[in-house]
Tab-separated table of C-alpha atoms and ligand atoms in Angstrom:
chain	number	residue	atom	x	y	z
A	1	MET	CA	0.000	0.000	0.000
A	2	ASP	CA	1.099	3.555	-0.659
A	3	THR	CA	2.283	4.613	2.815
A	4	ASN	CA	1.309	8.176	2.068
A	5	ARG	CA	-2.332	7.196	1.733
A	6	LYS	CA	-4.718	6.390	4.576
A	7	ALA	CA	-6.106	2.877	4.765
A	8	GLY	CA	-9.584	2.446	3.324
A	9	THR	CA	-9.538	5.506	1.116
A	10	ALA	CA	-10.427	5.565	-2.530
A	11	GLY	CA	-8.286	6.700	-5.441
A	12	GLY	CA	-7.900	10.293	-6.582
A	13	LEU	CA	-6.454	12.733	-4.094
A	14	GLU	CA	-8.584	11.736	-1.104
A	15	GLY	CA	-6.651	10.151	1.688
A	16	VAL	CA	-3.208	11.481	0.753
A	17	VAL	CA	-1.523	12.228	4.077
A	18	VAL	CA	-0.035	15.729	4.092
A	19	ALA	CA	0.617	16.171	7.812
A	20	ASP	CA	0.870	14.480	11.167
A	21	THR	CA	-1.532	16.139	13.572
A	22	ARG	CA	-2.474	15.815	17.212
A	23	LEU	CA	-5.502	18.077	16.687
A	24	SER	CA	-8.286	15.983	15.165
A	25	GLU	CA	-9.089	12.777	13.332
A	26	VAL	CA	-12.046	11.877	11.111
A	27	ASP	CA	-13.050	8.241	10.569
A	28	GLY	CA	-15.482	8.315	7.681
A	29	GLU	CA	-16.384	4.625	7.840
A	30	LEU	CA	-17.234	4.617	11.557
A	31	GLY	CA	-18.597	8.153	11.616
A	32	ARG	CA	-16.202	9.147	14.364
A	33	LEU	CA	-14.629	12.556	14.959
A	34	ILE	CA	-11.910	12.880	17.602
A	35	VAL	CA	-10.832	16.390	18.600
A	36	ALA	CA	-7.779	16.711	20.845
A	37	GLY	CA	-8.269	13.228	22.225
A	38	ARG	CA	-12.032	13.379	22.813
A	39	ASP	CA	-15.007	12.238	20.749
A	40	VAL	CA	-17.056	15.121	19.391
A	41	GLU	CA	-20.047	13.806	21.399
A	42	GLN	CA	-18.020	14.445	24.584
A	43	LEU	CA	-17.374	18.031	23.524
A	44	GLY	CA	-20.383	19.626	21.776
A	45	GLY	CA	-22.814	20.755	24.474
A	46	GLU	CA	-20.462	19.458	27.186
A	47	VAL	CA	-17.511	21.899	27.263
A	48	SER	CA	-17.170	25.569	26.395
A	49	PHE	CA	-15.511	26.964	23.279
A	50	GLU	CA	-12.691	28.302	25.435
A	51	GLU	CA	-12.135	24.843	26.918
A	52	VAL	CA	-11.883	23.160	23.534
A	53	ALA	CA	-9.654	25.980	22.250
A	54	ALA	CA	-7.362	25.456	25.253
A	55	LEU	CA	-7.196	21.738	24.406
A	56	LEU	CA	-6.155	22.598	20.851
A	57	TRP	CA	-3.759	25.430	21.673
A	58	GLY	CA	-2.452	24.269	25.052
A	59	GLY	CA	-2.922	26.339	28.197
A	60	ASP	CA	-5.866	26.674	30.544
A	61	ALA	CA	-9.386	27.745	29.683
A	62	GLY	CA	-9.367	30.842	31.922
A	63	ALA	CA	-6.281	32.351	30.279
A	64	THR	CA	-7.660	31.357	26.872
A	65	GLN	CA	-10.941	33.159	27.562
A	66	ALA	CA	-9.063	36.328	28.574
A	67	ALA	CA	-6.775	36.226	25.524
A	68	MET	CA	-9.683	35.638	23.130
A	69	ALA	CA	-11.631	38.500	24.716
A	70	GLU	CA	-8.586	40.722	24.251
A	71	GLY	CA	-8.622	39.781	20.547
A	72	ARG	CA	-12.293	40.814	20.300
A	73	VAL	CA	-11.598	44.130	22.005
A	74	LEU	CA	-8.504	44.969	19.910
A	75	ALA	CA	-10.368	44.118	16.703
A	76	PHE	CA	-13.269	46.348	17.749
A	77	GLU	CA	-10.798	49.239	18.048
A	78	ARG	CA	-9.817	48.567	14.404
A	79	LEU	CA	-13.375	48.829	13.035
A	80	GLY	CA	-13.008	52.465	11.998
A	81	ARG	CA	-9.932	51.627	9.925
A	82	LEU	CA	-11.216	48.830	7.726
A	83	GLY	CA	-12.240	50.927	4.722
A	84	ASP	CA	-15.323	49.425	3.086
A	85	ALA	CA	-14.441	45.858	4.153
A	86	LEU	CA	-17.541	45.358	6.279
A	87	ASP	CA	-19.868	46.906	3.690
A	88	ARG	CA	-19.695	43.819	1.469
A	89	ALA	CA	-23.082	42.214	0.876
A	90	GLU	CA	-21.660	38.718	1.447
A	91	GLY	CA	-20.535	37.952	4.992
A	92	MET	CA	-17.577	35.840	3.966
A	93	ASP	CA	-16.328	38.550	1.600
A	94	ALA	CA	-16.546	41.018	4.477
A	95	LEU	CA	-14.777	38.669	6.861
A	96	ARG	CA	-11.981	38.009	4.385
A	97	ALA	CA	-11.498	41.699	3.652
A	98	ALA	CA	-11.662	42.791	7.308
A	99	THR	CA	-9.300	40.069	8.528
A	100	ALA	CA	-6.839	40.976	5.759
A	101	HIS	CA	-6.470	44.414	7.375
A	102	LEU	CA	-4.928	42.965	10.518
A	103	SER	CA	-1.242	42.987	11.264
A	104	ALA	CA	0.276	39.624	12.108
A	105	ASP	CA	2.449	41.336	14.718
A	106	GLU	CA	-0.645	42.158	16.716
A	107	PHE	CA	-3.052	39.358	15.721
A	108	GLY	CA	-0.606	36.528	15.043
A	109	THR	CA	-1.684	34.287	17.934
A	110	PRO	CA	-4.584	31.804	17.859
A	111	ALA	CA	-6.471	33.644	20.607
A	112	ARG	CA	-6.124	37.095	19.057
A	113	ILE	CA	-7.148	36.050	15.550
A	114	THR	CA	-10.046	33.952	16.867
A	115	GLY	CA	-11.279	36.915	18.896
A	116	ALA	CA	-10.940	39.242	15.910
A	117	VAL	CA	-12.918	37.053	13.506
A	118	ALA	CA	-15.855	37.013	15.956
A	119	THR	CA	-15.831	40.807	16.291
A	120	PHE	CA	-15.763	41.257	12.514
A	121	ALA	CA	-18.476	38.691	11.801
A	122	ALA	CA	-20.728	40.308	14.415
A	123	ALA	CA	-20.027	43.864	13.198
A	124	TRP	CA	-20.872	42.787	9.634
A	125	ALA	CA	-24.173	41.270	10.822
A	126	ARG	CA	-25.040	44.485	12.663
A	127	GLY	CA	-24.194	46.615	9.627
A	128	ARG	CA	-26.366	44.396	7.447
A	129	ALA	CA	-29.259	45.036	9.837
A	130	GLY	CA	-28.591	48.783	9.545
A	131	ALA	CA	-27.373	48.992	13.133
A	132	ALA	CA	-24.153	50.155	14.778
A	133	PRO	CA	-21.568	47.616	15.940
A	134	VAL	CA	-21.759	46.519	19.562
A	135	ALA	CA	-18.570	46.642	21.653
A	136	PRO	CA	-17.315	43.344	23.083
A	137	ASP	CA	-17.788	42.520	26.749
A	138	PRO	CA	-14.572	40.780	27.855
A	139	SER	CA	-16.278	39.359	30.932
A	140	LEU	CA	-18.445	37.116	28.739
A	141	GLY	CA	-17.605	33.804	27.149
A	142	HIS	CA	-16.890	33.877	23.427
A	143	ALA	CA	-20.225	32.359	22.349
A	144	ALA	CA	-22.349	34.628	24.545
A	145	ASP	CA	-20.416	37.718	23.482
A	146	TYR	CA	-20.504	36.862	19.781
A	147	LEU	CA	-24.275	36.370	19.959
A	148	ARG	CA	-24.704	39.591	21.897
A	149	MET	CA	-22.522	41.560	19.453
A	150	SER	CA	-24.393	40.030	16.487
A	151	THR	CA	-27.944	40.585	17.670
A	152	GLY	CA	-27.478	43.711	19.812
A	153	ALA	CA	-29.096	42.171	22.900
A	154	ALA	CA	-27.757	40.095	25.775
A	155	ALA	CA	-28.195	36.473	24.814
A	156	PRO	CA	-30.417	34.302	27.044
A	157	GLU	CA	-28.295	31.619	28.687
A	158	HIS	CA	-29.642	28.689	26.686
A	159	PHE	CA	-29.168	30.583	23.393
A	160	ALA	CA	-25.518	31.133	24.279
A	161	ALA	CA	-25.246	27.473	25.310
A	162	GLY	CA	-26.673	26.427	21.923
A	163	LEU	CA	-24.127	28.566	20.092
A	164	ASP	CA	-21.335	27.301	22.333
A	165	ALA	CA	-22.307	23.726	21.408
A	166	TYR	CA	-22.176	24.694	17.733
A	167	LEU	CA	-18.794	26.454	17.880
A	168	VAL	CA	-17.263	23.515	19.767
A	169	THR	CA	-18.715	20.967	17.338
A	170	VAL	CA	-17.256	22.641	14.244
A	171	VAL	CA	-13.944	23.712	15.777
A	172	ASP	CA	-11.775	21.265	13.860
A	173	HIS	CA	-12.269	18.480	11.351
A	174	GLY	CA	-9.116	16.832	10.094
A	175	MET	CA	-7.560	17.922	6.827
A	176	ASN	CA	-10.640	19.604	5.362
A	177	ALA	CA	-10.181	22.025	2.454
A	178	SER	CA	-9.853	25.261	4.443
A	179	THR	CA	-7.558	23.715	7.057
A	180	PHE	CA	-5.354	22.354	4.292
A	181	VAL	CA	-5.215	25.839	2.775
A	182	ALA	CA	-4.231	27.338	6.140
A	183	ARG	CA	-1.487	24.746	6.598
A	184	VAL	CA	-0.126	25.274	3.089
A	185	VAL	CA	0.158	29.024	3.710
A	186	ALA	CA	1.756	28.430	7.126
A	187	SER	CA	4.168	25.918	5.614
A	188	THR	CA	5.704	28.591	3.403
A	189	GLY	CA	6.780	30.521	6.511
A	190	SER	CA	4.009	33.074	5.965
A	191	ASP	CA	2.038	34.519	8.878
A	192	MET	CA	-1.098	33.610	10.867
A	193	VAL	CA	-3.261	36.386	9.388
A	194	SER	CA	-2.432	35.350	5.806
A	195	ALA	CA	-3.216	31.722	6.589
A	196	VAL	CA	-6.591	32.566	8.139
A	197	VAL	CA	-7.530	34.928	5.276
A	198	ALA	CA	-6.819	32.142	2.781
A	199	ALA	CA	-8.823	29.660	4.846
A	200	ILE	CA	-11.819	32.011	4.970
A	201	GLY	CA	-11.743	32.100	1.162
A	202	ALA	CA	-11.812	28.298	1.032
A	203	LEU	CA	-14.595	27.939	3.599
A	204	LYS	CA	-16.871	30.281	1.648
A	205	GLY	CA	-17.696	27.804	-1.135
A	206	PRO	CA	-21.019	25.926	-1.063
A	207	LEU	CA	-19.264	22.551	-1.244
A	208	HIS	CA	-17.505	23.368	2.039
A	209	GLY	CA	-18.964	25.894	4.498
A	210	GLY	CA	-21.487	27.688	2.342
A	211	ALA	CA	-24.322	25.150	2.622
A	212	PRO	CA	-26.271	25.962	5.835
A	213	GLY	CA	-28.024	29.086	4.497
A	214	PRO	CA	-29.253	27.110	1.457
A	215	VAL	CA	-30.402	24.304	3.816
A	216	LEU	CA	-32.698	26.787	5.540
A	217	ASP	CA	-33.907	28.030	2.135
A	218	MET	CA	-34.741	24.413	1.300
A	219	LEU	CA	-36.693	23.930	4.544
A	220	ASP	CA	-38.625	27.118	3.809
A	221	ALA	CA	-39.370	26.005	0.251
A	222	ILE	CA	-40.671	22.640	1.489
A	223	GLY	CA	-42.612	24.136	4.390
A	224	ASP	CA	-44.590	21.012	5.269
A	225	PRO	CA	-43.198	17.512	6.013
A	226	ALA	CA	-45.815	16.046	3.663
A	227	ARG	CA	-44.223	17.880	0.730
A	228	ALA	CA	-40.655	16.764	1.491
A	229	ALA	CA	-40.429	13.647	-0.699
A	230	ALA	CA	-41.901	15.290	-3.806
A	231	TRP	CA	-39.733	18.387	-3.425
A	232	ILE	CA	-36.551	16.348	-3.026
A	233	GLU	CA	-37.449	14.208	-6.066
A	234	GLY	CA	-37.991	17.373	-8.099
A	235	GLU	CA	-34.554	18.693	-7.169
A	236	LEU	CA	-32.823	15.442	-8.005
A	237	ASP	CA	-34.718	15.170	-11.301
A	238	ALA	CA	-33.542	18.683	-12.136
A	239	GLY	CA	-29.947	17.528	-11.494
A	240	ARG	CA	-29.460	19.657	-8.378
A	241	ARG	CA	-27.728	18.583	-5.172
A	242	ILE	CA	-29.530	18.483	-1.857
A	243	MET	CA	-27.746	20.850	0.480
A	244	GLY	CA	-26.663	19.440	3.825
A	245	MET	CA	-26.516	15.891	2.448
A	246	GLY	CA	-23.421	13.908	1.449
A	247	HIS	CA	-19.812	14.143	2.496
A	248	ARG	CA	-16.454	13.452	0.931
A	249	ILE	CA	-15.221	11.417	3.891
A	250	TYR	CA	-18.244	10.122	5.843
A	251	ARG	CA	-19.947	6.983	4.552
A	252	VAL	CA	-22.393	7.147	7.482
A	253	ARG	CA	-24.227	10.060	9.065
A	254	ASP	CA	-21.844	12.864	10.039
A	255	PRO	CA	-21.498	12.553	13.847
A	256	ARG	CA	-21.731	16.327	14.149
A	257	ALA	CA	-25.262	16.231	12.717
A	258	ALA	CA	-26.355	14.199	15.771
A	259	VAL	CA	-24.619	16.558	18.211
A	260	LEU	CA	-26.266	19.605	16.647
A	261	GLU	CA	-29.660	17.898	16.367
A	262	LYS	CA	-29.422	17.098	20.086
A	263	ALA	CA	-28.424	20.685	20.935
A	264	THR	CA	-31.458	21.936	18.979
A	265	GLY	CA	-33.632	19.415	20.817
A	266	ARG	CA	-32.367	20.727	24.165
A	267	LEU	CA	-33.366	24.248	23.146
A	268	SER	CA	-36.757	23.002	22.129
A	269	GLN	CA	-37.206	21.364	25.563
A	270	ALA	CA	-36.300	24.726	27.109
A	271	GLY	CA	-39.167	26.241	25.116
A	272	VAL	CA	-37.035	27.773	22.348
A	273	SER	CA	-37.966	26.578	18.902
A	274	SER	CA	-38.065	27.900	15.366
A	275	GLY	CA	-40.627	25.193	14.605
A	276	ARG	CA	-38.289	23.723	12.001
A	277	LEU	CA	-36.775	20.779	13.879
A	278	GLU	CA	-39.547	18.297	13.032
A	279	LEU	CA	-39.640	19.554	9.446
A	280	ALA	CA	-35.861	19.130	9.201
A	281	ARG	CA	-36.087	15.560	10.493
A	282	ALA	CA	-38.755	14.734	7.900
A	283	VAL	CA	-36.720	16.334	5.105
A	284	GLU	CA	-33.615	14.440	6.190
A	285	ARG	CA	-35.540	11.137	6.069
A	286	ALA	CA	-36.951	11.955	2.634
A	287	ALA	CA	-33.581	13.066	1.262
A	288	GLU	CA	-31.831	10.008	2.645
A	289	GLY	CA	-34.392	7.707	1.044
A	290	ALA	CA	-34.315	9.452	-2.327
A	291	LEU	CA	-30.511	9.576	-2.408
A	292	ARG	CA	-30.301	5.897	-1.428
A	293	ALA	CA	-32.578	5.028	-4.342
A	294	LYS	CA	-30.589	7.165	-6.762
A	295	HIS	CA	-27.097	6.208	-5.529
A	296	PRO	CA	-27.438	2.745	-3.945
A	297	ASP	CA	-23.654	2.305	-3.817
A	298	ARG	CA	-22.767	5.722	-2.405
A	299	PRO	CA	-24.154	6.463	1.081
A	300	LEU	CA	-25.284	10.099	1.121
A	301	ARG	CA	-26.416	11.039	4.623
A	302	ALA	CA	-26.867	14.295	6.525
A	303	ASN	CA	-23.708	16.320	7.079
A	304	VAL	CA	-22.905	18.970	9.694
A	305	GLU	CA	-24.589	21.739	7.702
A	306	PHE	CA	-28.033	20.187	7.876
A	307	TYR	CA	-28.620	20.768	11.589
A	308	THR	CA	-26.312	23.790	11.682
A	309	ALA	CA	-29.063	25.557	9.781
A	310	VAL	CA	-31.764	24.561	12.257
A	311	LEU	CA	-29.681	25.311	15.373
A	312	LEU	CA	-28.369	28.705	14.279
A	313	ASP	CA	-31.829	29.723	13.093
A	314	THR	CA	-33.293	28.692	16.455
A	315	ILE	CA	-30.908	30.942	18.370
A	316	GLY	CA	-31.827	33.912	16.224
A	317	LEU	CA	-28.938	34.276	13.794
A	318	ASP	CA	-29.791	35.421	10.299
A	319	ARG	CA	-29.116	32.797	7.620
A	320	ALA	CA	-26.667	35.156	5.908
A	321	ALA	CA	-24.529	34.938	9.059
A	322	PHE	CA	-24.362	31.129	9.144
A	323	THR	CA	-21.140	30.668	7.176
A	324	PRO	CA	-19.348	33.560	8.945
A	325	THR	CA	-20.384	31.894	12.228
A	326	PHE	CA	-18.830	28.658	10.985
A	327	ALA	CA	-15.618	30.662	10.466
A	328	VAL	CA	-15.887	32.049	14.023
A	329	GLY	CA	-15.661	28.487	15.347
A	330	ARG	CA	-13.233	27.073	12.801
A	331	THR	CA	-10.668	29.872	13.231
A	332	ALA	CA	-9.663	28.189	16.506
A	333	GLY	CA	-8.907	25.003	14.564
A	334	TRP	CA	-7.196	26.762	11.653
A	335	SER	CA	-4.913	28.710	13.976
A	336	ALA	CA	-3.988	25.557	15.910
A	337	HIS	CA	-3.038	23.917	12.607
A	338	VAL	CA	-0.997	26.971	11.611
A	339	GLU	CA	1.057	26.663	14.809
A	340	GLU	CA	1.427	22.915	14.422
A	341	GLN	CA	2.529	23.233	10.785
A	342	ARG	CA	4.979	26.007	11.602
A	343	ALA	CA	6.598	23.848	14.255
A	344	THR	CA	7.491	21.281	11.579
A	345	GLY	CA	9.320	23.902	9.514
A	346	ARG	CA	8.428	21.890	6.426
A	347	LEU	CA	7.018	23.251	3.156
A	348	ILE	CA	3.920	21.450	1.826
A	349	ARG	CA	4.536	20.931	-1.858
A	350	PRO	CA	2.178	18.370	-3.407
A	351	ALA	CA	2.503	17.190	-6.984
A	352	SER	CA	0.167	17.387	-9.955
A	353	ARG	CA	-0.258	14.927	-12.775
A	354	TYR	CA	0.555	16.512	-16.127
A	355	VAL	CA	-2.078	15.625	-18.739
A	356	GLY	CA	-1.243	18.363	-21.290
A	357	PRO	CA	0.453	17.977	-24.621
A	358	MET	CA	4.169	17.207	-24.804
A	359	PRO	CA	6.439	19.585	-26.735
A	360	GLU	CA	7.010	18.535	-30.293
A	361	ALA	CA	10.441	17.013	-30.864
B	1	LIG	N1	-27.365	15.713	-3.485
B	1	LIG	C1	-27.518	14.996	-4.611
B	1	LIG	N2	-26.561	14.217	-5.143
B	1	LIG	C2	-25.402	14.182	-4.498
B	1	LIG	C3	-25.175	14.896	-3.313
B	1	LIG	C4	-26.205	15.694	-2.808
B	1	LIG	N3	-26.058	16.400	-1.718
B	1	LIG	N4	-23.909	14.654	-2.902
B	1	LIG	C5	-23.366	13.834	-3.789
B	1	LIG	N5	-24.258	13.539	-4.761
B	1	LIG	C6	-24.090	12.663	-5.903
B	1	LIG	C7	-23.142	13.278	-6.913
B	1	LIG	O1	-23.848	14.094	-7.822
B	1	LIG	C8	-22.541	12.071	-7.558
B	1	LIG	O2	-23.446	11.609	-8.521
B	1	LIG	P1	-22.932	11.022	-9.932
B	1	LIG	O3	-21.980	9.908	-9.574
B	1	LIG	O4	-24.185	10.570	-10.597
B	1	LIG	O5	-22.250	12.164	-10.603
B	1	LIG	C9	-22.512	11.053	-6.422
B	1	LIG	O6	-23.476	11.471	-5.467
B	1	LIG	C10	-21.182	10.910	-5.764
B	1	LIG	O7	-20.828	12.153	-5.248
B	1	LIG	P2	-19.347	12.681	-5.195
B	1	LIG	O8	-19.180	13.609	-6.331
B	1	LIG	O9	-18.379	11.560	-5.131
B	1	LIG	O10	-19.389	13.423	-3.835
B	1	LIG	P3	-18.278	14.354	-3.308
B	1	LIG	O11	-17.466	13.603	-2.343
B	1	LIG	O12	-17.550	15.039	-4.406
B	1	LIG	O13	-19.147	15.460	-2.625
B	1	LIG	C11	-20.067	16.984	-1.210
B	1	LIG	C12	-19.193	15.739	-1.297
B	1	LIG	C13	-20.219	17.382	0.253
B	1	LIG	C14	-19.377	18.119	-1.970
B	1	LIG	C15	-21.451	16.656	-1.834
B	1	LIG	O14	-22.039	15.598	-1.148
B	1	LIG	C16	-22.347	17.876	-1.900
B	1	LIG	O15	-22.253	18.650	-2.841
B	1	LIG	N6	-23.251	18.059	-0.892
B	1	LIG	C17	-24.135	19.193	-0.890
B	1	LIG	C18	-23.402	20.429	-0.370
B	1	LIG	C19	-23.126	20.342	1.110
B	1	LIG	O16	-23.953	19.910	1.893
B	1	LIG	N7	-21.920	20.800	1.469
B	1	LIG	C20	-21.477	20.788	2.848
B	1	LIG	C21	-20.435	19.739	3.056
B	1	LIG	S1	-20.013	19.536	4.772
């Protein structure tokens, strides 16, 4: 077997090992995600974002919370000097442009850059709503403060807990596309800010982090569980993909879908509901059945984005802010990978297969 390829992976480029990491591991056959030595089910809804960040970065959760809050505060002081970065209609464009303004001297640590991305994502959401940005409150946890800065009102405790569960669940996920991008940039000896800006660009695409908004659009279009099967069939007949379904690595249901479904269920038990959880479950069942019939040899099950949409909607975030909120969580993972890659001092330089014409003799 090619020792540079993980066992059980197909041909093509999937499974090519580009780094050793102690940060996270995805087992697509078993549907298992390990983050810093713990199963994702032991993390999402169980520990705070600061605690999981401390596991990834090293250090204790209290110091991590203070350093991240400092990042939020310093980034807020920069808001007046970002040009038109936060005026972009698309949240990920705004986040990329705003983050690119930062100096790596000041924001080159995982905690600072993670704090900054939250401040920028929240300020963009406020601007989109025609409201002024809200200053960070360093005494709050990251999730509660991000929600407060985004919506303009103190977040009820269970809303903040729901967001905390989300941020923890998406914090890291093996060598996904945006993390790979971040590591490639870091491997050249470039800086933390450049690596995170590049990763934001990669996360934006609908095949990676751009799906949860469209999942909510789909739920709205279906509206009633009774219409789910026919709607899904219509989409597949038209040759379109069902958002929130399928994954490059998982051959079973994405374990994060269960964690986020459970977090949404907890909110519902606490009396907070967007009314979409039951609809989402019915749509998932219909989509799974239709995809199984169409692709009997290729399991296509719900991925993380499916219940991301329902959870973030339930806690009052606008669908346009879903992918930026994904970036708020994933920046902690990206920055941990940047540090880990840097420590190796090794340039990532993959190869391509030339299929063009050969020069004439
Ligand atoms: N809806 C309908 N068909 C899908 C599908 C989906 N969500 N996901 C995959 N398929 C189909 C493909 O069209 C392909 O069909 P074909 O062989 O007839 O061309 C087949 O299943 C195999 O898919 P493949 O191209 O090998 O999947 P992939 O590994 O490249 O794609 C995703 C993985 C995530 C990009 C893909 O499942 C997708 O586009 N999902 C929707 C977007 C989404 O939810 N993104 C968030 C990912 S976390």
